[in-house]
Tab-separated table of C-alpha atoms and ligand atoms in Angstrom:
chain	number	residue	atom	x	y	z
A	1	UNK	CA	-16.742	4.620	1.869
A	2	UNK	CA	-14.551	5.819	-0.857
A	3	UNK	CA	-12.539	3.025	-2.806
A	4	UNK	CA	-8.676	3.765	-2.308
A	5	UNK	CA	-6.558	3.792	-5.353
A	6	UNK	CA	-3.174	3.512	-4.668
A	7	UNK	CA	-0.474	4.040	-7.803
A	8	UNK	CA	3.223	2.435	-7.049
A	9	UNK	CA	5.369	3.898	-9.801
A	10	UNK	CA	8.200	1.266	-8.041
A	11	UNK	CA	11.591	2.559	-10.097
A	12	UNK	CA	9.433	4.462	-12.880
A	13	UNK	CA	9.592	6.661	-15.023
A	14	UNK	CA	13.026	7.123	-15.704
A	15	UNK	CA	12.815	10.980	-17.413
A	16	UNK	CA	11.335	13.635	-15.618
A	17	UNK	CA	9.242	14.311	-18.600
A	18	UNK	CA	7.592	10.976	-18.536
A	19	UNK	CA	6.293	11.551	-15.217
A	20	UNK	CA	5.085	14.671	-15.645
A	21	UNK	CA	2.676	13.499	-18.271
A	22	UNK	CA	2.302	10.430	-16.874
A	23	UNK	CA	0.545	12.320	-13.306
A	24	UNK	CA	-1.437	14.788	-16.024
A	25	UNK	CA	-3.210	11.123	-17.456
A	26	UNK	CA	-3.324	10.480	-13.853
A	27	UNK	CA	-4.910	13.388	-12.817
A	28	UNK	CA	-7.364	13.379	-15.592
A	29	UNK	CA	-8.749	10.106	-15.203
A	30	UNK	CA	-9.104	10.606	-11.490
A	31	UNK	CA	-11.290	14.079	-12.168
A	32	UNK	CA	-13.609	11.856	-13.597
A	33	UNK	CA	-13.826	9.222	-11.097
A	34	UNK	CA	-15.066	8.425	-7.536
A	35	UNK	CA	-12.193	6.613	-5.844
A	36	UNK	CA	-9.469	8.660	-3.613
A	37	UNK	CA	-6.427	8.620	-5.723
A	38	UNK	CA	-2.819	8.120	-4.347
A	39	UNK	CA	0.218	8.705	-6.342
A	40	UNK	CA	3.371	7.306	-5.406
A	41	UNK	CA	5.789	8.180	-7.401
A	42	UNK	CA	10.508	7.935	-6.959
A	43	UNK	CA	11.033	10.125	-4.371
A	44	UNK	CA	13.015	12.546	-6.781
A	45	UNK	CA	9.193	13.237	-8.680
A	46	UNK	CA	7.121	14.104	-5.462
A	47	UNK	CA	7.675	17.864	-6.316
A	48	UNK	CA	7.156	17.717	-10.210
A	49	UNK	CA	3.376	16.198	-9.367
A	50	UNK	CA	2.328	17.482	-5.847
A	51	UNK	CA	-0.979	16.716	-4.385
A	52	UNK	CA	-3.806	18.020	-5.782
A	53	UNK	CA	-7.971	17.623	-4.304
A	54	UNK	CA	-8.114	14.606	-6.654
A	55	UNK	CA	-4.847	13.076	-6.481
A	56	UNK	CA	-2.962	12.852	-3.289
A	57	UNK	CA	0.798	12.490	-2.493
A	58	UNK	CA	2.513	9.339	-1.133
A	59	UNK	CA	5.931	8.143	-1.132
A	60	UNK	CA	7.149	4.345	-1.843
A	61	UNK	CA	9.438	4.351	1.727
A	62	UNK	CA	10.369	6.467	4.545
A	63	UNK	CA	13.446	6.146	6.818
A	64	UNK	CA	12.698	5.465	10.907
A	65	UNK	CA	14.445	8.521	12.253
A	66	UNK	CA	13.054	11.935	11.687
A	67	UNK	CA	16.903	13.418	10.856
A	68	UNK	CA	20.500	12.684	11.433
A	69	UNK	CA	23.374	11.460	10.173
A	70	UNK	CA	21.590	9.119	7.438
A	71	UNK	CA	23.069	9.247	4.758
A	72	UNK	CA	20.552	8.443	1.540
A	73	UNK	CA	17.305	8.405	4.073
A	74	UNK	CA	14.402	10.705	3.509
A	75	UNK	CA	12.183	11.194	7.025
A	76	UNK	CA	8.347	11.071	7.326
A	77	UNK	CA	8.669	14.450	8.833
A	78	UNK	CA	10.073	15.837	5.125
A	79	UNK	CA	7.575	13.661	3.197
A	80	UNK	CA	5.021	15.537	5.628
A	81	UNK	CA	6.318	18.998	4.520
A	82	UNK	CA	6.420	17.864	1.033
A	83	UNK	CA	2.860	17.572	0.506
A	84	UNK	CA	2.619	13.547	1.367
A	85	UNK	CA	-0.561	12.124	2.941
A	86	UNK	CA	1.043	8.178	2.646
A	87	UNK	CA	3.837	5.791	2.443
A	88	UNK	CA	4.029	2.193	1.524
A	89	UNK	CA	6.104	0.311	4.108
A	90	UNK	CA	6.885	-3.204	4.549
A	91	UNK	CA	7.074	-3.552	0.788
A	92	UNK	CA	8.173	-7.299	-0.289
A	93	UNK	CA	10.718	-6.048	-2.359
A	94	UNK	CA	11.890	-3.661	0.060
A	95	UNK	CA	12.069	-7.195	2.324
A	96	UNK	CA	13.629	-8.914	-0.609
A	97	UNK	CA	15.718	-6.924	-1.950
A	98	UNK	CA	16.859	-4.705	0.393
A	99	UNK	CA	16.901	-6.838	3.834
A	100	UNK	CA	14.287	-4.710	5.766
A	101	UNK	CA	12.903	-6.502	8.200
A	102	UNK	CA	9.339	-6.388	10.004
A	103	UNK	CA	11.401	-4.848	13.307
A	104	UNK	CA	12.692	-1.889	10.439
A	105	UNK	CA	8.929	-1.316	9.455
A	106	UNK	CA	7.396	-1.163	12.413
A	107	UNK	CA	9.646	1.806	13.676
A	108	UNK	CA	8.689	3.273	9.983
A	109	UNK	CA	5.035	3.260	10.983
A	110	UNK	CA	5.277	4.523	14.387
A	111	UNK	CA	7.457	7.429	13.108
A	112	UNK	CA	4.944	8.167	10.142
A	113	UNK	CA	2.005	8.250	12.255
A	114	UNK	CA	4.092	10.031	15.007
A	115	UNK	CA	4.281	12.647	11.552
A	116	UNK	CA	1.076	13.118	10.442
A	117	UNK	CA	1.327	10.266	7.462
A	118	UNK	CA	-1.050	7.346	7.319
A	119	UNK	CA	1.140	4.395	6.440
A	120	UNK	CA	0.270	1.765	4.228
A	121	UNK	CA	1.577	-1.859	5.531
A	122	UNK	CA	2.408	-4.361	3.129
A	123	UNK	CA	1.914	-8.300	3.936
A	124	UNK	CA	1.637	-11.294	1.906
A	125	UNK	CA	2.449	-14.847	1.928
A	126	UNK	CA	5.437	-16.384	-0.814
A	127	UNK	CA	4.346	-19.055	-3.081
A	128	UNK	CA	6.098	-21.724	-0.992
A	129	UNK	CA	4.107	-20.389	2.007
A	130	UNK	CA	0.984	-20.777	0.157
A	131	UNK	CA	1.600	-24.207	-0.692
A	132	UNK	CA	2.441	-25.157	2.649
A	133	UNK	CA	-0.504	-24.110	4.232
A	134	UNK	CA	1.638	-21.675	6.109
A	135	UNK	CA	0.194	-18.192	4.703
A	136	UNK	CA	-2.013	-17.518	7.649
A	137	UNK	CA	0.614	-18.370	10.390
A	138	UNK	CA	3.420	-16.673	8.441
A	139	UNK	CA	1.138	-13.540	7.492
A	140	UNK	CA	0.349	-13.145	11.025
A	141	UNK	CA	3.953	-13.417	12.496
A	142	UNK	CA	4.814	-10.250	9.704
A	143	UNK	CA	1.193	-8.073	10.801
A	144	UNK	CA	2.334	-8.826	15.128
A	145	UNK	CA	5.760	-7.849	14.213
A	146	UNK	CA	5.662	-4.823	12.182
A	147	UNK	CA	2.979	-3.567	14.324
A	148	UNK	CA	4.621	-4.117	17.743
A	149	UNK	CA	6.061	-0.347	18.395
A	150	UNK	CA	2.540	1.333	17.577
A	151	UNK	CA	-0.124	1.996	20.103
A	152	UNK	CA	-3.096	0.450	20.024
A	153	UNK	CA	-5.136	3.596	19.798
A	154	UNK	CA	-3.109	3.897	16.484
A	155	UNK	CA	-3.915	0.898	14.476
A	156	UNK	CA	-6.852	2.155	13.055
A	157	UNK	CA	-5.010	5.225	11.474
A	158	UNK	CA	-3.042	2.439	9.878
A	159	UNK	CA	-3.983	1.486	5.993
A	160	UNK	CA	-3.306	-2.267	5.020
A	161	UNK	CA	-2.318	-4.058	2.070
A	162	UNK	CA	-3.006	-7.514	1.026
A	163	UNK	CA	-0.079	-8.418	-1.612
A	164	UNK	CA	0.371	-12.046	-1.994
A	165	UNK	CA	4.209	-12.151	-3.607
A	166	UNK	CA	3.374	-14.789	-5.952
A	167	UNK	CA	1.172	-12.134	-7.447
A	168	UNK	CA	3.245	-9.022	-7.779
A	169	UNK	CA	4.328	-8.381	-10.976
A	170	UNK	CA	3.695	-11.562	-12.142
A	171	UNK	CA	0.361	-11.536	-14.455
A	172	UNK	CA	-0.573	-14.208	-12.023
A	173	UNK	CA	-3.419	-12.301	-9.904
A	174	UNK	CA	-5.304	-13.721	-6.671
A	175	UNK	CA	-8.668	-14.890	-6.831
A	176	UNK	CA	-11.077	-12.194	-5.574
A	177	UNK	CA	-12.086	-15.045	-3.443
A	178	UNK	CA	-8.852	-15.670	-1.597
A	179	UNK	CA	-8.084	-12.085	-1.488
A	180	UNK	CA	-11.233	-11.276	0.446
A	181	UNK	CA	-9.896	-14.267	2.675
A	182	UNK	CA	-6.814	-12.678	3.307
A	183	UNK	CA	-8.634	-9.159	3.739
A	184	UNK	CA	-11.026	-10.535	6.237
A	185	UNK	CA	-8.088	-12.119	8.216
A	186	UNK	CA	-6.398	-9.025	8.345
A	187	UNK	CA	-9.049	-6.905	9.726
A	188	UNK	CA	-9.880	-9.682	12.435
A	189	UNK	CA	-5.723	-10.263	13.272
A	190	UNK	CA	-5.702	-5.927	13.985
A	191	UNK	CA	-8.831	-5.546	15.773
A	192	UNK	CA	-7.743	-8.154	18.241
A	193	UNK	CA	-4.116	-6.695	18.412
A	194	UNK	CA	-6.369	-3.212	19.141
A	195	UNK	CA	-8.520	-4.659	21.571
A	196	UNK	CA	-11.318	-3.231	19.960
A	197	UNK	CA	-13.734	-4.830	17.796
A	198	UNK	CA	-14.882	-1.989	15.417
A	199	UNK	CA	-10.961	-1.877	13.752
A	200	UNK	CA	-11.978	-4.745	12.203
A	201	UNK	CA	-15.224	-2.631	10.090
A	202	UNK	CA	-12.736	0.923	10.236
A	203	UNK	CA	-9.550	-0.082	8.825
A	204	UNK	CA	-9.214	0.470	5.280
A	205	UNK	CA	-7.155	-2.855	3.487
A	206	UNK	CA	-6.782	-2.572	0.072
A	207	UNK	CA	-5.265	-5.903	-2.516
A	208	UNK	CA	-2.466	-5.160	-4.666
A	209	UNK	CA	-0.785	-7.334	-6.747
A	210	UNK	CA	-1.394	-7.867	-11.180
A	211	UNK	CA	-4.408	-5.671	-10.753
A	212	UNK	CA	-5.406	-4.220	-14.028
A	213	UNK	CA	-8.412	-2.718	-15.910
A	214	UNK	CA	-9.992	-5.876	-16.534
A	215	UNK	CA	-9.683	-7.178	-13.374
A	216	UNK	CA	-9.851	-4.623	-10.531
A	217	UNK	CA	-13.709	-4.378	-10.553
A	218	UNK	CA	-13.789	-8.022	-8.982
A	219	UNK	CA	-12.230	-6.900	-5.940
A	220	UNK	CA	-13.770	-3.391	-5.715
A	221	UNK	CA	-17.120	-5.235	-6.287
A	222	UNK	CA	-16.765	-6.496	-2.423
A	223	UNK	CA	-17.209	-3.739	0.473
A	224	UNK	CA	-14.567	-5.129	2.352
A	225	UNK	CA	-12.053	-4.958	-0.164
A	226	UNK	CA	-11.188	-1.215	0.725
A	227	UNK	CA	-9.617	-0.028	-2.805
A	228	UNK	CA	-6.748	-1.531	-4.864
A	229	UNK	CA	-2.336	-1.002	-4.790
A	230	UNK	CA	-1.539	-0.817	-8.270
A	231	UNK	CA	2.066	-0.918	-9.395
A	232	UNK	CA	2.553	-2.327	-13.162
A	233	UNK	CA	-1.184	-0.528	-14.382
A	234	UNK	CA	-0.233	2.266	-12.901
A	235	UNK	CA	2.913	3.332	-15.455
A	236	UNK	CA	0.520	2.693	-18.152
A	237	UNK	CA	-1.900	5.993	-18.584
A	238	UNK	CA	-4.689	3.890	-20.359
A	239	UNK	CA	-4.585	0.975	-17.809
A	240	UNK	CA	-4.817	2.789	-14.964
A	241	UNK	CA	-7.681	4.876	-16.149
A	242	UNK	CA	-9.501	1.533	-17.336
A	243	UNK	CA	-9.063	0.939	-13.578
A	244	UNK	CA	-10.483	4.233	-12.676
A	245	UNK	CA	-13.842	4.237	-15.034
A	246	UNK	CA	-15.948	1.922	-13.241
A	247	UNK	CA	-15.371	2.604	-9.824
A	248	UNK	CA	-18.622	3.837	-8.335
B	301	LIG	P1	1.934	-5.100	-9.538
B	301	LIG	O1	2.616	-4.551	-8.203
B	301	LIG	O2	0.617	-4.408	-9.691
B	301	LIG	O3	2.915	-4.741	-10.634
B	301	LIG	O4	1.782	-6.571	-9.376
B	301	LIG	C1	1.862	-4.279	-7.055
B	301	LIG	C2	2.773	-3.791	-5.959
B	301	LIG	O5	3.873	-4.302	-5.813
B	301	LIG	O6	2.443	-2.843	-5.218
């Protein structure tokens, strides 16, 4: 299967001009490679880069109704007519930051499926979990809860990603050991929740967290690491295409 490379732009660029030659590096470097790229850029970019066969379209959020009086949300159904094939959701700094809660992203991930999208969900364990011995228990109270409102004949259109908090945006990266952990977990915790025991081979869950070029071949060296989320590496042209070059 094809690695997936996932670009989170987060609050980046800040000129419209930086992003458009910031998707053109993009875009090049992907030509040349063998993973399926995924670009998600501010919402206000999606229509400078649109998708193209070697990059795809995805947006950082999505709101949980499809229209109405909201002000400031953008719907799956609009990301759909935009040109979008994903969304992140569940983000930790959406969590963080912006007091979503796992209730708030599972109603995002029914309604994105519901609209053609294939979410992404977020989980990951804080530093104090970790330390605890609580990032099992906690990660699967977060995967149960944000995946209560979708169907079980769903979950496998669902994409999954492995971001330990400690290790977003910090430099300080998970071993490729513990991530495959984690990854493993995750695919056993959703094909139970499905009922079905191949979910556990189908489902595609990617690590994300301080990945960069001279890193992200330790985790794309395992077959059950399904591709990378890149947020940092992926504002810098060069780094992200160092990420790019190897992948087979
Ligand atoms: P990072 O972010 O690569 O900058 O650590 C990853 C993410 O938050 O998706």
């Amino acid at each position: 299967m094809k690695k997936l490379i996932i670009a989170n732009w987060k609050c980046h660029p800040t000129t419209q001009k930086q992003a458009k030659a910031l998707a053109a590096s993009i875009k090049k470097a992907a030509s040349k490679g063998k993973a399926e790229v995924v670009v998600c850029p501010p919402f206000c970019y999606l229509s400078l880069i649109g998708s193209s066969s070697k990059v795809k379209l995805g947006a950082q959020n999505c709101f949980f109704q499809a229209k109405g009086a909201f002000t400031g949300e953008i719907s799956p159904l609009m990301l759909k007519d935009f040109g979008c094939s994903y969304v992140l959701v569940g983000h930790s700094e959406r969590e963080q930051t912006l007091c979503e809660t796992y209730e708030m992203a599972s109603k995002k991930i029914a309604l994105s499926l519901a609209c053609g999208l294939t979410p992404v969900l977020c989980v990951g364990e804080t530093q104090a979990q970790k330390e605890k011995g609580e990032a099992f228990i906690e990660m699967e109270k977060e995967i149960r809860e944000c995946l209560n409102l979708v169907k079980k004949a769903d979950l496998e259109k669902i994409a999954f990603a492995y971001e330990p908090i400690y290790a977003i945006g910090t430099g300080k990266n998970c071993s490729a050991d513990a991530a495959l952990t984690a990854v493993l977990f995750i695919r056993r915790l959703v094909s139970e929740i499905a009922g079905k025991k191949a979910v556990a081979d189908s489902i595609k869950v990617l690590y994300g967290g301080s990945v960069k070029a001279s890193n992200a071949q330790e985790y794309l060296n395992n077959q059950w690491i399904s591709g990378l989320l890149v947020g940092g590496a992926s504002i810098d042209a060069k780094e992200f295409a160092g990420i790019l070059k190897n992948i087979q």
